[in-house]
Amino acid sequence: MALTSYEINSLIAIERITASISVLSTLILIATFSFVKESRTLSNTLIFYASFANLFSSIAALIGSSALHNENGALCQFQGFLLQMFMQSDPFWSCAIAINIYLVFFRRYDAQRLKGLYWIYGLICYGLPFISALFCLLYRDKTRGKIYGEATLWCWIKDSWGPVRIHANYAPVWFAILLALLIYLRVGIEVYQKRNQLRALNARYERNINNSDSISTTTTTDTQTTNNSFSMPSPALSANSSESGERFFVPRMQGMDKIKLEYTKSAFLFAVSILVTWVPASVNRLYGL
């Protein structure tokens, strides 16, 4: 069922309000990352790179229906190009962050090796959408005209080019989203298993402490020792060595686990925001087919 004029205007107003909030938030994020050194963590770096996609797609949303008056005009084509390129980039960056987490958990990548991948992520996350956006900008058909045109609320891929929306936008976006979700599922299983191992190690360490406390008794005998007596290795010493090793290992595992978990939490929240954004749009697109 087609939207009424009132409904369309209401959606455009809501869209511009939320886009304004998004632009402001993104500018704060960029300023914080640029001027606050403590914020430049490994997880925040990729989110910083992804923020430019959110900034430009929000700018396109701010244009709203202003470009619809002339579909072949520069403003309409510019808005369609921004939406096509930068709306896809966010899910791609979310997938790149998930790949980073996979490399940390399962390939033991350190910060230096991860930083060496940033240019590859940038090339893919901005390069691939640029190709599809540029194609849609330059291609035209004799009967249907240009690809960018009226799409109800703004200038984007026209309804007459519906299959292009699926293949050039929704399909790659959902491939990136599903790949990221599969990685988070695998990481979640790994975290659950490691946490169980850590709890078992903590329980073993506590049992060793309790046993060593109960055995610490002193006995005296009437036997007189000589200077040539042979000294056997003390079981207590071996136990203490084992306990000290576990005492060092348990906090070390806990520290590493916390670092990875914090990294995963921030990345997962970013993935959830992408999912919330694309599920309604995709359901609406399927409903309109």
CSV table of C-alpha atoms in Angstrom, one decimal, residues 6-286:
chain,number,residue,atom,x,y,z
A,6,TYR,CA,1.3,13.1,5.3
A,7,GLU,CA,3.1,9.8,6.2
A,8,ILE,CA,5.9,10.6,3.7
A,9,ASN,CA,6.4,14.1,5.2
A,10,SER,CA,6.4,12.6,8.7
A,11,LEU,CA,9.0,10.0,7.8
A,12,ILE,CA,11.2,12.7,6.2
A,13,ALA,CA,11.0,14.8,9.3
A,14,ILE,CA,12.0,11.9,11.5
A,15,GLU,CA,14.7,11.0,9.1
A,16,ARG,CA,16.2,14.4,9.2
A,17,ILE,CA,16.1,14.6,13.0
A,18,THR,CA,17.8,11.3,13.5
A,19,ALA,CA,20.3,12.1,10.8
A,20,SER,CA,21.2,15.4,12.6
A,21,ILE,CA,21.8,13.5,15.8
A,22,SER,CA,23.9,11.0,13.9
A,23,VAL,CA,26.0,13.7,12.3
A,24,LEU,CA,26.6,15.4,15.7
A,25,SER,CA,27.5,12.1,17.4
A,26,THR,CA,29.9,11.2,14.6
A,27,LEU,CA,31.6,14.5,14.8
A,28,ILE,CA,32.0,14.1,18.6
A,29,LEU,CA,33.4,10.6,18.0
A,30,ILE,CA,35.9,11.9,15.4
A,31,ALA,CA,37.0,14.8,17.6
A,32,THR,CA,37.4,12.5,20.6
A,33,PHE,CA,39.5,10.0,18.7
A,34,SER,CA,41.6,12.8,17.2
A,35,PHE,CA,42.4,14.7,20.4
A,36,VAL,CA,42.1,12.2,23.2
A,37,LYS,CA,45.0,9.8,23.0
A,38,GLU,CA,43.5,7.4,25.5
A,39,SER,CA,40.6,6.7,23.2
A,40,ARG,CA,42.8,5.4,20.4
A,41,THR,CA,42.4,1.8,21.3
A,42,LEU,CA,42.5,-1.1,18.9
A,43,SER,CA,38.7,-1.6,18.8
A,44,ASN,CA,38.0,2.1,18.5
A,45,THR,CA,40.3,2.6,15.5
A,46,LEU,CA,38.2,0.6,13.1
A,47,ILE,CA,35.1,2.3,14.5
A,48,PHE,CA,36.7,5.6,13.8
A,49,TYR,CA,37.4,4.6,10.2
A,50,ALA,CA,33.8,3.4,9.8
A,51,SER,CA,32.4,6.7,11.3
A,52,PHE,CA,33.1,8.5,8.0
A,53,ALA,CA,30.7,6.2,6.2
A,54,ASN,CA,28.0,7.0,8.8
A,55,LEU,CA,28.8,10.7,8.5
A,56,PHE,CA,28.3,10.9,4.7
A,57,SER,CA,25.3,8.6,4.7
A,58,SER,CA,23.7,10.9,7.4
A,59,ILE,CA,24.5,13.9,5.2
A,60,ALA,CA,22.7,12.3,2.3
A,61,ALA,CA,19.7,11.6,4.7
A,62,LEU,CA,19.7,15.2,5.7
A,63,ILE,CA,19.1,16.2,2.0
A,64,GLY,CA,15.9,14.2,2.3
A,65,SER,CA,13.3,14.9,-0.4
A,66,SER,CA,14.9,18.2,-1.4
A,67,ALA,CA,16.6,16.5,-4.3
A,68,LEU,CA,13.4,14.8,-5.7
A,69,HIS,CA,12.3,17.9,-7.7
A,70,ASN,CA,14.8,17.1,-10.4
A,71,GLU,CA,15.8,13.4,-10.7
A,72,ASN,CA,18.4,14.1,-13.4
A,73,GLY,CA,19.9,17.0,-11.5
A,74,ALA,CA,23.3,17.0,-9.8
A,75,LEU,CA,21.8,17.1,-6.2
A,76,CYS,CA,19.7,14.0,-6.8
A,77,GLN,CA,22.5,12.0,-8.4
A,78,PHE,CA,24.9,13.2,-5.6
A,79,GLN,CA,22.5,12.0,-2.9
A,80,GLY,CA,22.0,8.6,-4.6
A,81,PHE,CA,25.8,8.2,-4.9
A,82,LEU,CA,26.3,8.9,-1.2
A,83,LEU,CA,23.6,6.6,-0.1
A,84,GLN,CA,24.7,3.7,-2.3
A,85,MET,CA,28.3,4.0,-1.3
A,86,PHE,CA,28.3,4.8,2.4
A,87,MET,CA,25.2,3.0,3.6
A,88,GLN,CA,27.0,-0.3,2.5
A,89,SER,CA,30.3,0.6,4.1
A,90,ASP,CA,29.1,0.4,7.7
A,91,PRO,CA,28.2,-3.3,7.5
A,92,PHE,CA,31.5,-4.0,5.7
A,93,TRP,CA,33.4,-2.3,8.5
A,94,SER,CA,31.4,-4.3,11.1
A,95,CYS,CA,32.5,-7.5,9.3
A,96,ALA,CA,36.1,-6.2,9.2
A,97,ILE,CA,36.0,-5.7,13.0
A,98,ALA,CA,34.6,-9.2,13.4
A,99,ILE,CA,37.5,-10.6,11.3
A,100,ASN,CA,39.9,-8.7,13.6
A,101,ILE,CA,38.4,-10.5,16.6
A,102,TYR,CA,38.7,-13.8,14.8
A,103,LEU,CA,42.4,-13.1,14.2
A,104,VAL,CA,43.0,-12.2,17.8
A,105,PHE,CA,41.2,-15.2,19.2
A,106,PHE,CA,42.2,-17.9,16.8
A,107,ARG,CA,45.4,-16.7,15.0
A,108,ARG,CA,47.1,-14.9,17.9
A,109,TYR,CA,47.5,-11.7,16.0
A,110,ASP,CA,49.0,-8.8,18.0
A,111,ALA,CA,48.3,-5.1,17.6
A,112,GLN,CA,51.1,-4.5,15.1
A,113,ARG,CA,49.9,-7.3,12.7
A,114,LEU,CA,46.4,-6.1,13.0
A,115,LYS,CA,47.4,-2.5,12.1
A,116,GLY,CA,49.0,-3.8,9.0
A,117,LEU,CA,45.6,-4.9,7.8
A,118,TYR,CA,43.9,-1.5,8.1
A,119,TRP,CA,44.7,-0.5,4.5
A,120,ILE,CA,43.2,-3.7,3.2
A,121,TYR,CA,40.0,-3.1,5.2
A,122,GLY,CA,39.8,0.4,3.9
A,123,LEU,CA,40.3,-0.7,0.3
A,124,ILE,CA,37.5,-3.3,0.6
A,125,CYS,CA,35.0,-1.4,2.8
A,126,TYR,CA,35.2,1.8,0.8
A,127,GLY,CA,36.5,0.5,-2.5
A,128,LEU,CA,33.8,-2.1,-3.3
A,129,PRO,CA,30.8,0.3,-2.5
A,130,PHE,CA,32.5,2.9,-4.6
A,131,ILE,CA,32.5,0.6,-7.6
A,132,SER,CA,28.8,-0.1,-7.4
A,133,ALA,CA,27.9,3.5,-6.6
A,134,LEU,CA,29.9,4.8,-9.5
A,135,PHE,CA,28.4,2.2,-11.8
A,136,CYS,CA,24.9,3.2,-10.8
A,137,LEU,CA,25.8,6.9,-11.3
A,138,LEU,CA,27.1,6.4,-14.9
A,139,TYR,CA,24.9,3.7,-16.3
A,140,ARG,CA,21.6,4.5,-18.0
A,141,ASP,CA,19.0,2.6,-20.0
A,142,LYS,CA,17.1,3.9,-23.0
A,143,THR,CA,13.7,3.0,-21.6
A,144,ARG,CA,14.3,3.3,-17.8
A,145,GLY,CA,16.8,6.2,-17.8
A,146,LYS,CA,19.3,6.6,-15.0
A,147,ILE,CA,19.5,4.2,-12.1
A,148,TYR,CA,19.4,7.0,-9.4
A,149,GLY,CA,16.0,8.7,-9.1
A,150,GLU,CA,13.0,8.9,-6.9
A,151,ALA,CA,12.9,6.3,-4.1
A,152,THR,CA,9.9,7.7,-2.1
A,153,LEU,CA,11.9,9.5,0.6
A,154,TRP,CA,15.1,10.4,-1.3
A,155,CYS,CA,17.0,9.9,-4.5
A,156,TRP,CA,18.5,6.4,-4.7
A,157,ILE,CA,18.0,3.4,-6.9
A,158,LYS,CA,14.6,3.8,-8.5
A,159,ASP,CA,11.8,1.2,-8.1
A,160,SER,CA,12.2,0.3,-11.8
A,161,TRP,CA,15.7,-0.9,-11.1
A,162,GLY,CA,14.6,-3.1,-8.2
A,163,PRO,CA,16.9,-6.1,-9.0
A,164,VAL,CA,19.9,-3.7,-8.9
A,165,ARG,CA,18.9,-2.9,-5.3
A,166,ILE,CA,19.1,-6.5,-4.4
A,167,HIS,CA,22.3,-7.4,-6.2
A,168,ALA,CA,24.2,-4.2,-5.6
A,169,ASN,CA,23.1,-3.3,-2.1
A,170,TYR,CA,21.2,-5.8,0.0
A,171,ALA,CA,23.0,-9.0,-1.1
A,172,PRO,CA,26.6,-7.8,-0.2
A,173,VAL,CA,25.3,-6.1,2.9
A,174,TRP,CA,23.7,-9.2,4.3
A,175,PHE,CA,26.7,-11.3,3.3
A,176,ALA,CA,28.9,-9.1,5.5
A,177,ILE,CA,26.3,-9.1,8.3
A,178,LEU,CA,25.9,-12.9,8.3
A,179,LEU,CA,29.7,-13.5,8.1
A,180,ALA,CA,30.2,-11.2,11.1
A,181,LEU,CA,27.4,-13.0,13.1
A,182,LEU,CA,29.0,-16.4,12.4
A,183,ILE,CA,32.3,-15.1,13.6
A,184,TYR,CA,30.7,-13.8,16.8
A,185,LEU,CA,29.0,-17.1,17.3
A,186,ARG,CA,32.3,-18.9,17.0
A,187,VAL,CA,34.0,-16.5,19.4
A,188,GLY,CA,31.1,-16.9,21.8
A,189,ILE,CA,31.6,-20.6,21.9
A,190,GLU,CA,35.3,-20.2,22.4
A,191,VAL,CA,34.8,-17.7,25.3
A,192,TYR,CA,32.4,-20.0,27.0
A,193,GLN,CA,34.8,-22.9,26.8
A,194,LYS,CA,37.8,-20.9,28.0
A,195,ARG,CA,35.7,-19.5,30.9
A,196,ASN,CA,34.9,-23.0,32.0
A,197,GLN,CA,38.6,-24.0,31.8
A,198,LEU,CA,39.5,-20.9,33.9
A,199,ARG,CA,36.9,-21.7,36.5
A,200,ALA,CA,38.3,-25.3,36.7
A,201,LEU,CA,41.8,-24.0,37.1
A,202,ASN,CA,40.7,-21.6,39.9
A,203,ALA,CA,39.0,-24.4,41.7
A,204,ARG,CA,42.1,-26.6,41.5
A,205,TYR,CA,44.2,-23.7,42.7
A,206,GLU,CA,42.0,-23.2,45.7
A,207,ARG,CA,42.1,-26.9,46.6
A,208,ASN,CA,45.9,-26.9,46.5
A,209,ILE,CA,45.9,-23.9,48.9
A,210,ASN,CA,43.6,-25.6,51.3
A,211,ASN,CA,45.6,-28.8,51.2
A,212,SER,CA,48.9,-27.1,51.8
A,213,ASP,CA,47.4,-25.3,54.8
A,214,SER,CA,46.2,-28.5,56.4
A,215,ILE,CA,49.5,-30.3,55.9
A,216,SER,CA,51.6,-27.6,57.5
A,217,THR,CA,52.3,-29.4,60.9
A,218,THR,CA,55.5,-29.8,62.9
A,219,THR,CA,56.8,-33.1,64.3
A,220,THR,CA,59.8,-33.8,66.5
A,221,THR,CA,61.7,-37.0,66.9
A,222,ASP,CA,64.4,-38.3,69.1
A,223,THR,CA,66.6,-39.0,66.2
A,224,GLN,CA,69.8,-37.0,66.1
A,225,THR,CA,70.8,-35.8,62.6
A,226,THR,CA,74.5,-35.6,61.5
A,227,ASN,CA,76.2,-33.1,59.2
A,228,ASN,CA,76.4,-35.8,56.5
A,229,SER,CA,72.7,-36.5,56.4
A,230,PHE,CA,71.2,-36.9,52.9
A,231,SER,CA,68.5,-34.3,52.2
A,232,MET,CA,65.5,-35.5,50.1
A,233,PRO,CA,63.6,-33.1,47.9
A,234,SER,CA,60.8,-31.6,50.0
A,235,PRO,CA,57.3,-32.4,48.7
A,236,ALA,CA,56.1,-29.1,50.2
A,237,LEU,CA,58.7,-27.3,48.0
A,238,SER,CA,57.3,-29.0,44.9
A,239,ALA,CA,53.8,-28.2,45.9
A,240,ASN,CA,54.8,-24.6,46.5
A,241,SER,CA,56.5,-24.4,43.1
A,242,SER,CA,53.3,-25.7,41.4
A,243,GLU,CA,51.1,-23.4,43.4
A,244,SER,CA,53.3,-20.4,42.5
A,245,GLY,CA,53.1,-21.3,38.8
A,246,GLU,CA,49.3,-21.6,39.0
A,247,ARG,CA,49.2,-18.3,41.0
A,248,PHE,CA,51.0,-16.6,38.2
A,249,PHE,CA,49.1,-18.3,35.4
A,250,VAL,CA,45.5,-17.7,36.7
A,251,PRO,CA,45.7,-13.9,36.9
A,252,ARG,CA,47.5,-13.9,33.6
A,253,MET,CA,44.7,-15.8,32.0
A,254,GLN,CA,42.1,-13.6,33.6
A,255,GLY,CA,43.9,-10.5,32.4
A,256,MET,CA,44.1,-11.7,28.8
A,257,ASP,CA,40.5,-12.9,29.0
A,258,LYS,CA,39.3,-9.5,30.1
A,259,ILE,CA,41.1,-7.7,27.3
A,260,LYS,CA,39.6,-9.9,24.7
A,261,LEU,CA,36.2,-9.7,26.2
A,262,GLU,CA,36.2,-5.9,26.3
A,263,TYR,CA,37.3,-5.8,22.7
A,264,THR,CA,34.6,-8.2,21.7
A,265,LYS,CA,31.9,-6.4,23.6
A,266,SER,CA,32.5,-3.0,21.9
A,267,ALA,CA,32.7,-4.7,18.5
A,268,PHE,CA,29.5,-6.7,19.1
A,269,LEU,CA,27.6,-3.5,20.1
A,270,PHE,CA,28.6,-2.0,16.8
A,271,ALA,CA,27.4,-5.1,15.0
A,272,VAL,CA,24.1,-4.9,16.8
A,273,SER,CA,23.6,-1.3,15.7
A,274,ILE,CA,24.2,-2.4,12.1
A,275,LEU,CA,21.7,-5.2,12.5
A,276,VAL,CA,19.1,-2.9,13.9
A,277,THR,CA,19.6,-0.6,11.0
A,278,TRP,CA,19.3,-3.2,8.2
A,279,VAL,CA,16.7,-5.6,9.4
A,280,PRO,CA,13.7,-3.2,9.0
A,281,ALA,CA,15.0,-1.9,5.7
A,282,SER,CA,15.4,-5.4,4.3
A,283,VAL,CA,12.0,-6.6,5.6
A,284,ASN,CA,10.4,-3.6,3.9
A,285,ARG,CA,12.3,-4.4,0.7
A,286,LEU,CA,11.1,-8.1,0.7
